[in-house]
Structures are given as C-alpha cells and as structure tokens.
Amino acid sequence: MIISWNTTNKCNLKCSHCYRDSGKESQGELTTEEAKKLIDEIAKANFKIMIFSGGEPLMREDIFELISHAAKAGLRPVLGTNGTLITIEMAQKLKDSGISAIGISLDSLSSEKHNHFRGSDSAFKDTIYAMKNCRDLGIRFQVHTTVMDWNKDEITSLTDFSVAMGAAAHHIFFLVPTGRGKNIEDELLTSKEYEELLTAIMKKQKEVDIEIKPTCAPQFVRIAEKLGMDIRFKRGCIAGLHYCIINPRGDVQACAYLPEVAGNVKEVPFDEIWKSNELFNNLRTQDYKGTCNSCKAKKNCGGCRARAAYYNDGDYMSSDRICIFNN
C-alpha cells in the first residue's frame, strides 16, 4: 500500500497545474514531532511506501530527519519533487537519509514549454541536473510528466528521454482540474485524445524496459488487457483501497484531487481513519453509479473518482466523464 504526505505548502515554483496552489507555508502544518508520530502510525497500518511531496518537500528543514525516521520505521521513503533544488550535495544528503527513490517532474523536452508551465526560467536546466546527480550517486529516480493538450505529442519521446537518462520509470499524470489546475481546464485532453494517448502509452510499454505508469487514468488497465499485456498493476484507481494522501495540516484524503476530508491525524489516529471512515468505506464498496457501475471493466478500472467528483457536484461515486464509454 502507498501513502503520500504533502509535507508543506511551501514551494519555490509557481506551477500552472498545482493542485495545492502551493507557494507560501500554510498555517497549522505538522511539526516534526507530529510528523514522526504520523509516520509511526502509517507503518502500524501496514503501508509499505511513503511518498514525501509538497509543495516542495525539500523546503522543509527537517525533511532528512523525517525521511530517516520513515526508513527506520520500515517504510520505503520516496521523494516527489520538482527537482530544481537537487544539487549534488542535496542528492548526497537524501541518499544518506535513506531515500528509496525520487520522482522528478519533467513536462516537456522544450525548455521554454517546461519553464513556462513550472513558472521558472531555470526549471528545465535544474531538473536535468537533478536527474544527472541522482544517476551519478546511484539513487533510483523516475520521471513524472503531467499531460496537457500542448505536450501530448511528446509523451512517448519523454519516455525515450527517461530511458536515456537512466530513469527507473516514467509516471504520466492526467490532470484533474483542482487548485490552480482549474485555471487551465481548457488545456485538458478530449475523451478521444485521452483514449488514443493511453493506447499509445501502453504500446510504448512493450518497447521499453522501464515501467510506464499512467496516473489518474485508470482506463489504462482496460487498454493493457485489450492489447494482451501482462502488467504489474491490476487495478486502475486505488484511491481509498490501497492509497491515500495527507495534506500539510494533517487532513486525510483518498486522493490529492479529491477534496473530501476523511479526518485529521491531529485529532484521530491515522489507522483509525484509514480503517473506519465513511469515505474510504464507500470507495471500497465499488458501488459506482451510471456507466461506471455497469461497465465490464468496473473491478479493474474503477474510473477516476476525483474526476467523477469534480464533474458531478462532488459525487465521487458517479461516472468518470472522460472515459470514452461515457462519450
């Protein structure tokens, strides 16, 4: 099982699509001791992978201490970062703290496009250096790309670039318009483009040795099966089933893009929230509505619950409208 923790709302960039609308530190962020207590509770709940994200997690002064604590608790600590702060010295500190892997964001092979999307003139250059620094120190890293209509034709080339850089995986995120992402909703893919790109991505998986993982695109499992592929992932949307996320203030959510809060870890132990909250229990029933409920791919796809909520007045059990079966 996997859990993400948005360690802070602080960030050194101003990315157009940020679901947290990150920038300044938010009030009430978990202290070091509160974070350590949370990490212990996460380990107790039998989660295996803990992703430290943000904002930009490297802007937390205690991040190395917390990564080390997670490793000692038996978790696999992973960093989700924009990559711009990973100098060779920073990479060494991360390695020494026990980091298991690092996810680094790269959205285009064009420095101009990537920099514009990330709100920084040096983001592309700094990100490439981060990958090289991780590679040189033997730190496992993967490339994270957010898909928009202006970079959709680059995605398979970005996979090739990831291979050339020595990445272990290429994770491809399909935007759900939350946070600042609401301002660029008109740059999202159509249902037809979405289906075509997912098909191209899964065909690309046959050509490369690294793992390609679409995220917030659960229909990829259906497409992989149609192509006769045997992939590691047997379930598309795992929100509330095998995954959840905690924001900087301790609010627990099923997914970063699904705003409904299940509880707060400052008030209720995490494992109690995870096991008993109504939000998670509803998601685990898989008793969806509309097309998603009658779909033959229901059990292994599940539709994107966050996208369903966004386009259906908060009803996270409704149908995922981007799916070609709904169009």
CSV table of N, CA and C in Angstrom, one decimal, residues 88-144:
chain,number,residue,atom,x,y,z
A,88,ILE,N,24.2,18.3,-6.2
A,88,ILE,CA,24.9,17.0,-5.9
A,88,ILE,C,25.0,16.9,-4.4
A,89,GLU,N,25.1,18.0,-3.6
A,89,GLU,CA,25.2,17.9,-2.2
A,89,GLU,C,23.8,17.5,-1.6
A,90,MET,N,22.7,18.1,-2.2
A,90,MET,CA,21.4,17.7,-1.7
A,90,MET,C,21.1,16.2,-2.0
A,91,ALA,N,21.5,15.8,-3.2
A,91,ALA,CA,21.3,14.4,-3.5
A,91,ALA,C,22.0,13.4,-2.6
A,92,GLN,N,23.2,13.8,-2.1
A,92,GLN,CA,24.0,13.0,-1.2
A,92,GLN,C,23.3,13.0,0.2
A,93,LYS,N,22.8,14.1,0.6
A,93,LYS,CA,22.0,14.1,1.9
A,93,LYS,C,20.8,13.2,1.8
A,94,LEU,N,20.1,13.2,0.7
A,94,LEU,CA,18.9,12.4,0.5
A,94,LEU,C,19.3,10.9,0.6
A,95,LYS,N,20.4,10.6,-0.1
A,95,LYS,CA,20.9,9.2,-0.1
A,95,LYS,C,21.3,8.8,1.3
A,96,ASP,N,22.0,9.6,2.0
A,96,ASP,CA,22.4,9.3,3.4
A,96,ASP,C,21.2,9.2,4.3
A,97,SER,N,20.1,9.9,4.1
A,97,SER,CA,19.0,9.8,4.9
A,97,SER,C,18.2,8.5,4.7
A,98,GLY,N,18.4,7.8,3.6
A,98,GLY,CA,17.8,6.5,3.4
A,98,GLY,C,16.7,6.6,2.4
A,99,ILE,N,16.7,7.6,1.5
A,99,ILE,CA,15.7,7.7,0.5
A,99,ILE,C,15.7,6.5,-0.5
A,100,SER,N,14.5,6.0,-0.8
A,100,SER,CA,14.4,4.8,-1.6
A,100,SER,C,14.4,5.1,-3.1
A,101,ALA,N,13.7,6.2,-3.5
A,101,ALA,CA,13.6,6.7,-4.8
A,101,ALA,C,13.1,8.1,-4.9
A,102,ILE,N,13.3,8.8,-6.0
A,102,ILE,CA,13.0,10.2,-6.2
A,102,ILE,C,12.2,10.3,-7.5
A,103,GLY,N,11.0,11.0,-7.4
A,103,GLY,CA,10.2,11.3,-8.6
A,103,GLY,C,10.5,12.7,-8.9
A,104,ILE,N,10.9,13.0,-10.2
A,104,ILE,CA,11.3,14.3,-10.6
A,104,ILE,C,10.5,14.7,-11.8
A,105,SER,N,9.9,15.9,-11.7
A,105,SER,CA,8.9,16.4,-12.7
A,105,SER,C,9.6,16.9,-14.0
A,106,LEU,N,9.2,16.5,-15.1
A,106,LEU,CA,9.6,17.0,-16.4
A,106,LEU,C,8.4,16.9,-17.4
A,107,ASP,N,8.0,18.0,-17.9
A,107,ASP,CA,6.7,18.1,-18.7
A,107,ASP,C,6.9,18.3,-20.2
A,108,SER,N,8.1,18.6,-20.6
A,108,SER,CA,8.4,18.8,-22.0
A,108,SER,C,9.9,18.7,-22.3
A,109,LEU,N,10.2,18.3,-23.5
A,109,LEU,CA,11.6,18.3,-23.9
A,109,LEU,C,12.0,19.7,-24.4
A,110,SER,N,11.1,20.6,-24.4
A,110,SER,CA,11.3,22.0,-24.7
A,110,SER,C,11.5,22.8,-23.4
A,111,SER,N,12.7,23.4,-23.3
A,111,SER,CA,12.9,24.1,-22.0
A,111,SER,C,12.0,25.3,-21.9
A,112,GLU,N,11.6,25.9,-23.0
A,112,GLU,CA,10.7,27.0,-22.9
A,112,GLU,C,9.3,26.6,-22.4
A,113,LYS,N,8.8,25.5,-22.9
A,113,LYS,CA,7.5,25.0,-22.5
A,113,LYS,C,7.5,24.5,-21.0
A,114,HIS,N,8.5,23.8,-20.7
A,114,HIS,CA,8.6,23.3,-19.3
A,114,HIS,C,8.7,24.4,-18.3
A,115,ASN,N,9.6,25.4,-18.6
A,115,ASN,CA,9.8,26.5,-17.8
A,115,ASN,C,8.5,27.4,-17.6
A,116,HIS,N,7.8,27.5,-18.7
A,116,HIS,CA,6.6,28.3,-18.6
A,116,HIS,C,5.5,27.6,-17.7
A,117,PHE,N,5.4,26.3,-17.9
A,117,PHE,CA,4.5,25.5,-17.1
A,117,PHE,C,4.8,25.5,-15.6
A,118,ARG,N,6.1,25.5,-15.3
A,118,ARG,CA,6.6,25.5,-14.0
A,118,ARG,C,6.8,26.9,-13.3
A,119,GLY,N,6.8,27.9,-14.1
A,119,GLY,CA,6.9,29.3,-13.6
A,119,GLY,C,8.3,29.7,-13.2
A,120,SER,N,9.3,29.1,-13.9
A,120,SER,CA,10.7,29.4,-13.6
A,120,SER,C,11.5,29.3,-14.9
A,121,ASP,N,12.4,30.3,-15.1
A,121,ASP,CA,13.3,30.3,-16.2
A,121,ASP,C,14.4,29.3,-16.2
A,122,SER,N,14.7,28.7,-15.0
A,122,SER,CA,15.8,27.8,-14.9
A,122,SER,C,15.3,26.4,-14.5
A,123,ALA,N,14.0,26.1,-14.5
A,123,ALA,CA,13.4,24.9,-14.0
A,123,ALA,C,13.9,23.7,-14.9
A,124,PHE,N,13.9,23.8,-16.2
A,124,PHE,CA,14.4,22.7,-17.1
A,124,PHE,C,15.8,22.4,-16.8
A,125,LYS,N,16.7,23.4,-16.8
A,125,LYS,CA,18.1,23.1,-16.6
A,125,LYS,C,18.3,22.5,-15.2
A,126,ASP,N,17.7,23.0,-14.2
A,126,ASP,CA,17.9,22.5,-12.9
A,126,ASP,C,17.4,21.0,-12.7
A,127,THR,N,16.3,20.8,-13.4
A,127,THR,CA,15.7,19.4,-13.4
A,127,THR,C,16.6,18.4,-14.0
A,128,ILE,N,17.2,18.7,-15.2
A,128,ILE,CA,18.1,17.8,-15.8
A,128,ILE,C,19.3,17.5,-14.9
A,129,TYR,N,19.8,18.6,-14.3
A,129,TYR,CA,20.9,18.4,-13.4
A,129,TYR,C,20.5,17.4,-12.2
A,130,ALA,N,19.3,17.6,-11.7
A,130,ALA,CA,18.8,16.7,-10.7
A,130,ALA,C,18.9,15.3,-11.1
A,131,MET,N,18.4,15.0,-12.3
A,131,MET,CA,18.5,13.6,-12.8
A,131,MET,C,19.9,13.1,-12.9
A,132,LYS,N,20.8,13.9,-13.4
A,132,LYS,CA,22.2,13.5,-13.5
A,132,LYS,C,22.8,13.3,-12.1
A,133,ASN,N,22.5,14.1,-11.2
A,133,ASN,CA,23.0,14.0,-9.8
A,133,ASN,C,22.5,12.7,-9.2
A,134,CYS,N,21.3,12.4,-9.4
A,134,CYS,CA,20.7,11.1,-8.8
A,134,CYS,C,21.4,9.9,-9.5
A,135,ARG,N,21.5,10.0,-10.8
A,135,ARG,CA,22.1,8.9,-11.5
A,135,ARG,C,23.6,8.7,-11.1
A,136,ASP,N,24.3,9.8,-10.9
A,136,ASP,CA,25.7,9.7,-10.6
A,136,ASP,C,25.9,9.1,-9.2
A,137,LEU,N,25.0,9.3,-8.3
A,137,LEU,CA,25.1,8.8,-6.9
A,137,LEU,C,24.4,7.5,-6.7
A,138,GLY,N,23.8,6.9,-7.8
A,138,GLY,CA,23.2,5.6,-7.7
A,138,GLY,C,21.8,5.7,-7.0
A,139,ILE,N,21.1,6.8,-7.1
A,139,ILE,CA,19.8,6.9,-6.4
A,139,ILE,C,18.8,6.6,-7.5
A,140,ARG,N,17.9,5.7,-7.2
A,140,ARG,CA,16.8,5.4,-8.1
A,140,ARG,C,15.9,6.6,-8.3
A,141,PHE,N,15.6,6.9,-9.6
A,141,PHE,CA,14.7,8.0,-9.8
A,141,PHE,C,13.8,7.7,-11.0
A,142,GLN,N,12.7,8.4,-11.0
A,142,GLN,CA,11.7,8.3,-12.1
A,142,GLN,C,11.2,9.6,-12.5
A,143,VAL,N,10.8,9.7,-13.7
A,143,VAL,CA,10.3,11.0,-14.3
A,143,VAL,C,8.8,11.1,-14.2
A,144,HIS,N,8.4,12.2,-13.8
A,144,HIS,CA,6.9,12.5,-13.7
A,144,HIS,C,6.5,13.5,-14.7
